[in-house]
Amino acid sequence: MSRFWSPIVSKLVPYTPGEQPKDRSFIKLNTNEHPYGPSPIALGAIRAATEDSLRLYPDPSAGALRATIGASFGLGVDHVFAGNGSDEILAHAFHGFFSGKDKLLFPDITYSFYKTYCELYGISHRSVPLDDDFRIDPASLGGPCGGIVLANPNAPTGIALDLAAVRSVLEQNPDVVVLVDEAYVDFGAESAARLVPEFDNLLVVQTFSKSRGLAGLRVGFALGQPHLIEGLQRIKDSFNSYPLDRLALAGAEASWQDTAWFEETRRLVITERHRMAEGLRSLGFNVLPSAANFLFVSHETRAARDLLTGLRDEGILVRHFNKDRIDNWLRISIGTEEEGEALLKVMAGLVAG
Ligand SMILES: *Cc1c(COP(=O)(O)O)cnc(C)c1O
């Protein structure tokens, strides 16, 4: 608390990111980072960009990167926005599209940053309960509202909605923006990108942080019709004209081009996810069907908090959310097979002990 804080700063409840420990080395399965990391070609491009031109500002419009991304979805550069991680794009979208008088809707269990942005920008919102199986009922997302935000696959459940369900949400809500946050889509869900030409109220947001192993570079993008993209650009150009630096632009562009690395590493993650899900089920865990690079699990007899500390003592970090309905669950990121084996071994001891 400080007497210099504005009322809004005093009231904020900032988002808590997963722990990034500095004191000792852990097997980090707590923040959904990619075990295989960025494309070596992307790293080469970042190194090559580390030269004298860094004295010059980067392209404020990120034109080349946006054109490259757009082309791969069959969309023009005017249908793509690029930002400093998708979190920044979410912030701009909340700021720009959801400040109407009706309430913004999102599921009660979802990415907790949505609520934080609502508080930051003074957006009223209502959470829509997931059903008992942690699924979103598309019919529950309708009626008068100020907009809709869906993570697909959802976080931290990992459960995906199919394209028909996303379409039905769009059709039910033609007069508000429907934002689909596809941070994990590449691990097994269907992207709504192909619905962009059809729906003027759809904004799809993706990131390089998860499936492209570039969480440290901070690059995300949004796809939507030009009027939505222009709205985001107006905010960006009133906030920070250069959200993507030269290294990020070079690295993201090269990463996007290296489809071989992308395909191979995401396949490894998906294969390992299936193996981990089976391993955990055989230890008595309830494992939600995941289309993401993590599993959301709960044990029949062991409390999540005890497992969390037990794992930590053995040098393994996973994520626990201190929140209604999910406080007996753990979110476990998919790592390498070796990391997965280590986790299963420790878990076996903890559930037997
Ligand atoms: C990780 C994540 C993001 C943010 O990703 P960045 O691009 O790194 O900012 C957004 N939405 C969800 C659901 C995520 O899990």
XYZ file of C-alpha atoms and ligand atoms in Angstrom:
368
model
C 0.000 0.000 0.000
C 1.179 3.498 -0.745
C -0.531 6.847 -0.410
C 0.538 7.507 -3.990
C -1.432 4.615 -5.454
C -4.563 5.408 -7.414
C -7.797 3.694 -6.294
C -7.493 1.284 -9.216
C -3.941 0.256 -8.331
C -4.936 -0.264 -4.687
C -7.745 -2.613 -5.697
C -5.874 -4.671 -8.302
C -5.335 -8.385 -7.692
C -2.474 -9.083 -10.130
C -2.226 -12.370 -11.982
C 0.230 -14.797 -10.360
C 2.440 -16.482 -12.959
C 3.828 -19.954 -12.283
C 7.039 -20.057 -10.304
C 10.358 -19.560 -12.163
C 12.787 -20.759 -9.476
C 16.282 -19.341 -9.352
C 17.664 -21.047 -6.265
C 17.877 -24.660 -7.423
C 17.165 -26.675 -10.508
C 13.802 -28.362 -10.755
C 12.049 -30.510 -13.292
C 9.729 -27.705 -14.357
C 6.287 -29.018 -15.202
C 4.449 -25.962 -13.879
C 4.222 -23.359 -16.645
C 3.496 -25.319 -19.841
C 6.780 -24.449 -21.484
C 7.840 -26.587 -24.425
C 10.339 -29.325 -23.482
C 12.080 -29.220 -26.861
C 12.396 -25.457 -27.107
C 12.579 -23.222 -30.149
C 13.502 -24.203 -33.694
C 17.293 -24.093 -34.134
C 16.652 -22.074 -37.285
C 14.783 -19.492 -35.201
C 17.707 -19.305 -32.784
C 20.022 -18.761 -35.751
C 17.821 -15.938 -37.014
C 17.824 -14.282 -33.581
C 21.623 -14.505 -33.449
C 21.897 -13.072 -36.950
C 19.645 -10.168 -35.938
C 21.955 -9.361 -33.028
C 23.939 -6.748 -34.929
C 24.276 -3.061 -35.605
C 20.706 -2.563 -36.852
C 19.588 -2.912 -33.209
C 20.297 0.812 -32.962
C 17.266 1.296 -35.229
C 13.673 0.905 -34.097
C 11.936 -2.221 -35.368
C 9.060 -2.187 -37.864
C 6.203 -0.846 -35.705
C 3.613 -2.722 -37.746
C 5.446 -6.085 -37.757
C 4.339 -6.219 -41.396
C 6.516 -9.085 -42.619
C 5.640 -11.379 -39.717
C 1.930 -10.610 -39.996
C 1.984 -11.282 -43.739
C 3.753 -14.610 -43.211
C 1.311 -15.741 -40.536
C -1.722 -14.512 -42.461
C -0.682 -16.291 -45.651
C -0.543 -19.636 -43.883
C -4.194 -19.185 -42.847
C -5.209 -17.857 -46.267
C -5.683 -14.383 -44.754
C -4.225 -11.006 -45.718
C -1.899 -8.938 -43.559
C -4.850 -6.730 -42.555
C -6.410 -9.756 -40.806
C -3.438 -10.253 -38.461
C -2.276 -8.394 -35.363
C 1.021 -9.125 -33.600
C 1.784 -8.400 -29.970
C 4.266 -8.858 -27.144
C 2.947 -12.268 -26.163
C -0.713 -13.114 -26.433
C -1.299 -11.726 -22.941
C -0.700 -8.253 -24.313
C -3.137 -8.893 -27.149
C -5.739 -10.136 -24.682
C -5.245 -6.942 -22.678
C -5.770 -4.776 -25.767
C -8.814 -6.801 -26.824
C -10.418 -6.516 -23.376
C -9.671 -2.798 -23.377
C -10.937 -2.257 -26.889
C -13.944 -4.535 -27.270
C -15.421 -5.354 -23.876
C -16.073 -2.079 -22.111
C -19.775 -1.976 -22.963
C -22.445 -1.915 -20.275
C -23.385 -5.604 -20.539
C -21.348 -8.210 -18.761
C -18.506 -10.089 -20.380
C -18.946 -13.878 -20.084
C -16.301 -16.515 -19.537
C -16.234 -19.915 -17.817
C -15.818 -20.073 -14.022
C -12.761 -22.252 -14.527
C -10.471 -20.782 -17.146
C -7.322 -18.698 -17.593
C -7.292 -16.439 -14.550
C -5.805 -13.502 -16.411
C -9.265 -12.773 -17.896
C -10.549 -11.676 -14.522
C -7.415 -9.616 -13.925
C -7.927 -7.700 -17.177
C -11.548 -7.080 -16.237
C -10.400 -5.496 -12.987
C -7.671 -3.498 -14.685
C -10.042 -2.045 -17.273
C -13.187 -1.872 -15.141
C -15.076 -4.448 -17.216
C -18.053 -6.090 -15.536
C -18.181 -9.820 -16.045
C -20.086 -12.971 -15.136
C -18.577 -16.413 -14.882
C -20.498 -19.248 -16.478
C -20.075 -22.561 -14.635
C -18.507 -25.471 -16.443
C -20.555 -28.652 -16.014
C -19.600 -31.406 -13.542
C -17.184 -32.891 -16.083
C -15.533 -29.473 -16.504
C -17.018 -29.062 -19.959
C -18.344 -25.866 -21.507
C -21.955 -26.064 -22.623
C -22.065 -23.779 -25.690
C -25.758 -23.107 -25.008
C -24.808 -21.526 -21.658
C -22.907 -18.795 -23.508
C -25.597 -16.646 -24.968
C -28.217 -14.059 -24.224
C -27.493 -10.403 -23.611
C -23.818 -9.930 -22.773
C -20.918 -7.637 -23.516
C -18.748 -10.276 -25.153
C -17.456 -13.803 -24.682
C -13.992 -15.158 -23.978
C -13.198 -18.827 -24.462
C -9.869 -20.538 -24.085
C -9.859 -23.454 -26.531
C -8.517 -25.846 -25.369
C -9.543 -24.499 -22.001
C -6.956 -23.923 -19.289
C -6.273 -25.463 -16.874
C -8.610 -28.322 -17.858
C -7.115 -28.999 -21.310
C -10.568 -29.869 -22.649
C -11.294 -28.685 -26.204
C -14.506 -27.573 -27.848
C -15.057 -28.695 -31.424
C -15.485 -26.212 -34.233
C -19.251 -26.756 -34.406
C -19.545 -25.665 -30.758
C -17.431 -22.552 -31.350
C -19.558 -21.784 -34.387
C -22.723 -22.064 -32.351
C -21.355 -19.597 -29.773
C -20.577 -17.174 -32.618
C -24.023 -17.608 -34.144
C -25.773 -17.066 -30.819
C -23.858 -13.835 -30.182
C -23.616 -11.910 -33.461
C -23.536 -8.479 -31.812
C -20.595 -8.917 -29.470
C -16.983 -9.955 -29.918
C -16.241 -13.617 -29.255
C -12.561 -14.011 -28.377
C -11.141 -17.521 -28.743
C -7.803 -17.856 -26.944
C -5.997 -20.679 -28.737
C -2.760 -20.736 -26.723
C -2.781 -24.572 -26.799
C -4.633 -25.275 -30.031
C -1.659 -26.887 -31.805
C -1.621 -29.767 -29.329
C -4.899 -31.216 -30.474
C -7.814 -28.832 -31.003
C -9.395 -27.348 -34.113
C -8.593 -23.696 -34.713
C -11.427 -21.253 -35.294
C -9.127 -19.386 -37.720
C -11.053 -20.734 -40.677
C -14.248 -19.073 -39.388
C -12.663 -15.601 -39.522
C -13.902 -14.738 -43.049
C -17.431 -15.746 -42.052
C -17.823 -13.970 -38.681
C -17.151 -10.277 -38.194
C -17.295 -10.756 -34.408
C -14.574 -13.408 -34.096
C -11.092 -12.742 -32.748
C -8.726 -15.727 -32.570
C -5.595 -15.306 -30.434
C -2.540 -17.578 -30.633
C 0.972 -17.523 -29.220
C 4.531 -18.628 -29.961
C 5.013 -19.392 -26.255
C 3.667 -22.925 -26.078
C 3.743 -24.947 -29.298
C 6.701 -23.035 -30.754
C 8.806 -23.120 -27.619
C 9.371 -19.369 -27.524
C 7.836 -18.287 -24.218
C 10.949 -16.202 -23.563
C 10.687 -14.243 -26.821
C 7.177 -12.839 -26.139
C 5.307 -13.108 -29.426
C 1.597 -13.633 -29.956
C -0.854 -12.853 -32.726
C -4.532 -12.379 -33.375
C -6.632 -13.193 -36.423
C -9.807 -11.322 -37.199
C -11.523 -9.188 -39.782
C -9.756 -5.881 -40.532
C -12.106 -3.743 -38.414
C -11.142 -5.731 -35.284
C -7.434 -5.736 -36.189
C -7.575 -1.984 -36.702
C -9.165 -1.598 -33.259
C -6.242 -3.463 -31.693
C -3.771 -1.392 -33.690
C -5.332 1.838 -32.463
C -4.759 0.734 -28.881
C -1.231 -0.508 -29.576
C -0.299 2.779 -31.217
C -1.640 4.654 -28.202
C 0.335 2.497 -25.768
C 3.609 1.210 -27.237
C 4.295 1.442 -30.966
C 7.045 -1.183 -30.835
C 5.807 -4.182 -28.854
C 7.951 -6.579 -30.897
C 11.664 -5.903 -30.962
C 13.968 -6.806 -33.846
C 15.058 -10.091 -32.282
C 11.459 -11.146 -31.688
C 10.435 -10.296 -35.248
C 13.367 -12.245 -36.718
C 12.934 -15.225 -34.408
C 9.181 -15.485 -34.801
C 9.351 -15.274 -38.587
C 11.987 -18.035 -38.788
C 10.141 -20.145 -36.236
C 6.937 -19.929 -38.260
C 8.776 -21.001 -41.417
C 10.330 -24.048 -39.739
C 7.277 -26.259 -40.001
C 9.361 -29.441 -39.749
C 10.573 -28.586 -36.228
C 7.095 -27.479 -35.204
C 5.422 -30.661 -36.446
C 7.999 -33.012 -35.021
C 8.182 -31.458 -31.555
C 4.453 -31.074 -31.114
C 4.024 -34.709 -32.117
C 6.516 -35.725 -29.439
C 4.562 -33.738 -26.852
C 1.252 -35.312 -27.905
C 2.722 -38.820 -27.760
C 4.172 -38.149 -24.322
C 0.830 -36.747 -23.163
C -0.891 -40.025 -24.007
C 1.806 -41.990 -22.210
C 1.600 -39.772 -19.112
C -2.199 -39.909 -19.043
C -2.077 -43.704 -19.012
C 0.663 -43.796 -16.400
C -1.232 -41.446 -14.097
C -4.539 -43.294 -14.573
C -2.866 -46.510 -13.567
C -1.793 -44.791 -10.317
C -5.412 -43.964 -9.481
C -5.634 -40.483 -10.970
C -8.657 -39.000 -12.649
C -7.138 -37.430 -15.783
C -9.245 -35.055 -17.865
C -9.106 -35.620 -21.641
C -6.478 -33.086 -22.705
C -5.937 -31.467 -26.091
C -3.145 -29.296 -24.653
C 0.463 -29.714 -23.501
C -0.565 -30.428 -19.919
C -2.798 -32.768 -17.948
C -5.262 -31.782 -15.257
C -5.426 -34.513 -12.655
C -6.936 -35.374 -9.309
C -6.273 -38.439 -7.164
C -8.913 -40.745 -5.650
C -7.369 -40.738 -2.185
C -4.434 -38.323 -2.060
C -4.902 -34.580 -1.598
C -3.502 -32.377 -4.357
C -1.689 -30.135 -1.871
C 0.161 -33.091 -0.360
C 1.174 -34.336 -3.787
C 2.305 -30.829 -4.722
C 4.657 -30.597 -1.728
C 5.748 -34.210 -2.093
C 6.747 -33.555 -5.710
C 8.477 -30.311 -4.803
C 10.550 -32.052 -2.152
C 11.736 -34.393 -4.889
C 12.611 -31.507 -7.204
C 9.521 -31.507 -9.436
C 7.305 -28.460 -9.904
C 3.677 -28.714 -11.027
C 0.877 -26.147 -10.768
C -1.860 -25.958 -8.168
C -4.669 -23.395 -8.202
C -6.105 -22.259 -4.918
C -9.578 -21.898 -6.300
C -13.077 -23.268 -5.761
C -13.865 -26.568 -7.517
C -10.256 -27.186 -8.556
C -8.287 -26.997 -5.318
C -7.913 -30.772 -5.287
C -6.458 -30.812 -8.811
C -2.961 -30.419 -10.232
C -1.924 -29.210 -13.646
C 1.087 -31.086 -14.942
C 2.903 -29.807 -18.025
C 4.121 -32.374 -20.518
C 7.911 -32.536 -20.530
C 10.362 -34.939 -22.105
C 9.863 -38.675 -21.668
C 12.667 -38.646 -19.088
C 10.952 -35.918 -17.057
C 7.671 -37.784 -17.319
C 9.289 -40.967 -16.046
C 10.746 -39.073 -13.096
C 7.322 -37.661 -12.258
C 5.580 -41.032 -12.499
C 8.184 -42.603 -10.251
C 7.795 -39.957 -7.534
C 3.988 -40.039 -7.858
C 3.985 -43.822 -7.461
C 5.854 -43.408 -4.175
C 3.553 -40.625 -2.978
C 0.299 -42.463 -3.681
C 1.631 -45.680 -2.127
C 3.104 -43.956 0.950
C 0.136 -19.198 -21.764
C -1.217 -18.632 -22.064
C -1.378 -17.378 -22.634
C -0.269 -16.373 -22.741
O 0.727 -16.633 -23.509
P 1.823 -15.556 -23.901
O 1.707 -15.509 -25.371
O 3.091 -16.140 -23.396
O 1.513 -14.235 -23.277
C -2.639 -16.960 -22.999
N -3.705 -17.728 -22.760
C -3.606 -18.917 -22.161
C -4.834 -19.707 -21.926
C -2.353 -19.400 -21.788
O -2.252 -20.551 -21.148
